[in-house]
JSON list of C-alpha atoms in Angstrom, two decimals:
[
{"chain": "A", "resi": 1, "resn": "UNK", "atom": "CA", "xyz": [36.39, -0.85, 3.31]},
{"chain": "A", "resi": 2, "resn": "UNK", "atom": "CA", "xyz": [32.95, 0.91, 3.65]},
{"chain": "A", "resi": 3, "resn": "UNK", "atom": "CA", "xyz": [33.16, 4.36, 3.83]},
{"chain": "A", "resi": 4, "resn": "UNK", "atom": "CA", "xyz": [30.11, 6.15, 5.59]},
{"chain": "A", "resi": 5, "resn": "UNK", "atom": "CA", "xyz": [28.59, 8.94, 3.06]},
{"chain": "A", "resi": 6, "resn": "UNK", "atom": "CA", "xyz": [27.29, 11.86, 5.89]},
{"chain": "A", "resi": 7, "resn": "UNK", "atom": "CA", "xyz": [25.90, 11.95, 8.95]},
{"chain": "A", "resi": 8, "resn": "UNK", "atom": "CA", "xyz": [22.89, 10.71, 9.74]},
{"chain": "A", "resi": 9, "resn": "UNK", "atom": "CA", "xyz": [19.47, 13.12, 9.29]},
{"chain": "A", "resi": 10, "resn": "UNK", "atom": "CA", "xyz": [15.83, 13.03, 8.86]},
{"chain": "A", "resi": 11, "resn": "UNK", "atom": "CA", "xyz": [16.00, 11.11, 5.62]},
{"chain": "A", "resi": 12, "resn": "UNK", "atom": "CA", "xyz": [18.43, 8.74, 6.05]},
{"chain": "A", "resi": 13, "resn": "UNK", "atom": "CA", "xyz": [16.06, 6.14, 6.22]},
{"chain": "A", "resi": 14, "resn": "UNK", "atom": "CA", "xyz": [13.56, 7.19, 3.56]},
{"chain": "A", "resi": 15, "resn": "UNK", "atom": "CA", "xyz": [15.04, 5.23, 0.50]},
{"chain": "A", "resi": 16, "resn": "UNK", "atom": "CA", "xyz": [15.12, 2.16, 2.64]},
{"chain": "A", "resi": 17, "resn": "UNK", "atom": "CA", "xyz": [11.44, 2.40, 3.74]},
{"chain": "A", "resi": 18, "resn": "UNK", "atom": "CA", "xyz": [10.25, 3.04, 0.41]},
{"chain": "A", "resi": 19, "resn": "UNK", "atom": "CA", "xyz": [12.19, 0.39, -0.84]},
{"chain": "A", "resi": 20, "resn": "UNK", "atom": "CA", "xyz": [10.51, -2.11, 2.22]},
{"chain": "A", "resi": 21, "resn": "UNK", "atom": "CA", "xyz": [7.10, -0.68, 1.39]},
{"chain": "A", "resi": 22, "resn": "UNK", "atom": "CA", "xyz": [7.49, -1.35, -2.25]},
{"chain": "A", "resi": 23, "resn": "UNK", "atom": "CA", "xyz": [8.38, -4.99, -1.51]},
{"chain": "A", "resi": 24, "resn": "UNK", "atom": "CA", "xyz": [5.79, -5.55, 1.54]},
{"chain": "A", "resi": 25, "resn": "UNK", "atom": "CA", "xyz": [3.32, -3.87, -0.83]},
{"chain": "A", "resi": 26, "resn": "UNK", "atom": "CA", "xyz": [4.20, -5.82, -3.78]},
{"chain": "A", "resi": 27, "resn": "UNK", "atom": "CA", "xyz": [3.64, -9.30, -1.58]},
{"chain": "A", "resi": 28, "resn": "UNK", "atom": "CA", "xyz": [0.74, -8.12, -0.39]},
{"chain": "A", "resi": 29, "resn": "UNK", "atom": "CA", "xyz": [-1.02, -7.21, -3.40]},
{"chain": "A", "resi": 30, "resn": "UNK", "atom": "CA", "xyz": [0.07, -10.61, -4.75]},
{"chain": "A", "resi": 31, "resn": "UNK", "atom": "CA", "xyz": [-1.60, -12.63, -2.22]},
{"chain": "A", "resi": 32, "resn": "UNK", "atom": "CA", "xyz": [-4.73, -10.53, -2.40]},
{"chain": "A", "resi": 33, "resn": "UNK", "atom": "CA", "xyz": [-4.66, -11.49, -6.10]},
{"chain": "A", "resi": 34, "resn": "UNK", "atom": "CA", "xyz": [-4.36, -15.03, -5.79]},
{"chain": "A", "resi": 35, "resn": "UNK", "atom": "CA", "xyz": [-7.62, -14.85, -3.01]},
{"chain": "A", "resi": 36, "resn": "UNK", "atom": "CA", "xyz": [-9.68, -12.82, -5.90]},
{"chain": "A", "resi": 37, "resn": "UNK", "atom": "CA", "xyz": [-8.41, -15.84, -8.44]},
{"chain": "A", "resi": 38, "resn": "UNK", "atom": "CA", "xyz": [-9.78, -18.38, -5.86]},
{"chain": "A", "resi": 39, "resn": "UNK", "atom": "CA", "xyz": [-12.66, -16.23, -4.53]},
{"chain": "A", "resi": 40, "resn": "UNK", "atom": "CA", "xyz": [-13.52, -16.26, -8.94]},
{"chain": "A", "resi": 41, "resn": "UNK", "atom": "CA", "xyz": [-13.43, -19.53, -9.02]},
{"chain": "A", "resi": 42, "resn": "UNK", "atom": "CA", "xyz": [-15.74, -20.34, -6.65]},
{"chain": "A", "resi": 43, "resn": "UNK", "atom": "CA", "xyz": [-18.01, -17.71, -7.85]},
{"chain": "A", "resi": 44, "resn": "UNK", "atom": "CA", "xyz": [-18.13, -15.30, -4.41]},
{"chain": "A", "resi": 45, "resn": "UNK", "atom": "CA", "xyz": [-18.19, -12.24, -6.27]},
{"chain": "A", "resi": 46, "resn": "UNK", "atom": "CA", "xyz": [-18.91, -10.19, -3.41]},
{"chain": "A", "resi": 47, "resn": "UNK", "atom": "CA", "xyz": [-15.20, -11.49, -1.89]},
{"chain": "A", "resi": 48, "resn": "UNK", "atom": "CA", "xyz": [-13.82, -10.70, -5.65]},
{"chain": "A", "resi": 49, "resn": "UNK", "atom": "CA", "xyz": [-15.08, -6.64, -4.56]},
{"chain": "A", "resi": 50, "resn": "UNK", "atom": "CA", "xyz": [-13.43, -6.80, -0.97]},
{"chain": "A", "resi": 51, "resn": "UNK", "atom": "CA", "xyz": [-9.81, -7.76, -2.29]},
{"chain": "A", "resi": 52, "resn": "UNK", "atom": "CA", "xyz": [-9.87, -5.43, -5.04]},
{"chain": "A", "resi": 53, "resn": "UNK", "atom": "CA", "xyz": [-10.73, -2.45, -2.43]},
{"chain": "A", "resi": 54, "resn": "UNK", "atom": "CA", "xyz": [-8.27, -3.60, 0.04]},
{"chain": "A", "resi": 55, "resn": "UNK", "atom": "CA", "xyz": [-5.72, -3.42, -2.84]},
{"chain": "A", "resi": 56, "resn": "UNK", "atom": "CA", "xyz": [-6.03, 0.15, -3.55]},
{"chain": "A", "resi": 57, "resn": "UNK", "atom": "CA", "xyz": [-4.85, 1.56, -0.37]},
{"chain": "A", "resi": 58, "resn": "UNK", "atom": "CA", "xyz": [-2.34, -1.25, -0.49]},
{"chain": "A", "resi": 59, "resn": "UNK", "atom": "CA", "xyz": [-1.40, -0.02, -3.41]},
{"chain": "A", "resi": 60, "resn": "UNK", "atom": "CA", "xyz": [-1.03, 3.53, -2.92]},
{"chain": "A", "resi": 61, "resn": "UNK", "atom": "CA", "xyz": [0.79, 2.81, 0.34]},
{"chain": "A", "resi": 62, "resn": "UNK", "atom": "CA", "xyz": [3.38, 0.60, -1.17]},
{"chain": "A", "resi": 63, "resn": "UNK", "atom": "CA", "xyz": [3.96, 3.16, -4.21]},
{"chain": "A", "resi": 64, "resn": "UNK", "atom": "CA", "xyz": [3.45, 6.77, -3.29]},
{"chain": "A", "resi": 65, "resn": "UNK", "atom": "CA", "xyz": [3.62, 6.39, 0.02]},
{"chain": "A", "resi": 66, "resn": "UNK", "atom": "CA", "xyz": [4.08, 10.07, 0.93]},
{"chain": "A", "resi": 67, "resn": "UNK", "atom": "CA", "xyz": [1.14, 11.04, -1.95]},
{"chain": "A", "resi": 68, "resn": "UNK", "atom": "CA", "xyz": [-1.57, 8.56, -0.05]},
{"chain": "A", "resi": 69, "resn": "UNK", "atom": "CA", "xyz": [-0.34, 10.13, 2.90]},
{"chain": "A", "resi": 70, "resn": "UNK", "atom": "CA", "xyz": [-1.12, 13.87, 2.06]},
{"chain": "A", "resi": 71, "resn": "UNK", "atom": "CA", "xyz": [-4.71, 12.83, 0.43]},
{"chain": "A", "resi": 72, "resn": "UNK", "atom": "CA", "xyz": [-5.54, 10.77, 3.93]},
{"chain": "A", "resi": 73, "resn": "UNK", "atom": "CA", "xyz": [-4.55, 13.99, 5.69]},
{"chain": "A", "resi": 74, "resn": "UNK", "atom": "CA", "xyz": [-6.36, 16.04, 3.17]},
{"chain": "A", "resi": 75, "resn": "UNK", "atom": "CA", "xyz": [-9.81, 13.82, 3.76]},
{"chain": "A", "resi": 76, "resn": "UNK", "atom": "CA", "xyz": [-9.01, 13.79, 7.54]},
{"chain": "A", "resi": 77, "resn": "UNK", "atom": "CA", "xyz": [-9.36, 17.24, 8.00]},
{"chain": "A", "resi": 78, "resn": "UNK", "atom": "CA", "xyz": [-11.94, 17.49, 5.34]},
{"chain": "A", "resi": 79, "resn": "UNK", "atom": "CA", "xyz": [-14.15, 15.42, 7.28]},
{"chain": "A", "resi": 80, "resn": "UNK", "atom": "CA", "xyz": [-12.99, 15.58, 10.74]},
{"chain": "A", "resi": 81, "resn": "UNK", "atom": "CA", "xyz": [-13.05, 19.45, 10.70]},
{"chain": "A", "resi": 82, "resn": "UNK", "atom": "CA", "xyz": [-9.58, 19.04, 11.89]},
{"chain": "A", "resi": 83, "resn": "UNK", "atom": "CA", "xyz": [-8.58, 22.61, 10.08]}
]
């Protein structure tokens, strides 16, 4: 018999989303890896630069989620002169 632990809140859903982004992420990163491995082997080096910058944000999405999100908000009212 499953017992239910609390009632539901605000962050009853966190450990599961970090756990989906960490696996989503984690696919992700691995297909962008095998299209730098192909993009080296044909020698487009500029294709080799594009998946290797799509993987950071990947990266810090899939990871630190809630980090990346403050330093987005950060630069978007840095540069936005949101506040």
């Amino acid at each position: 018999m499953i017992v239910a632990q609390g009632a539901l809140n605000s962050d009853s859903g966190a450990a599961l989303a970090h756990v989906a982004l960490g696996i989503i992420g984690s696919f992700i990163l691995v297909i962008l890896a095998f299209r730098a491995l192909a993009a080296f082997a044909d020698e487009r080096y500029g294709k080799i630069v594009t998946c290797f910058l799509a993987a950071v944000p990947v990266f810090g999405f899939a990871y630190l989620p809630d980090q990346t999100r403050s330093l987005l908000s950060t630069l978007w009212s840095m540069f936005a002169g949101g506040g």
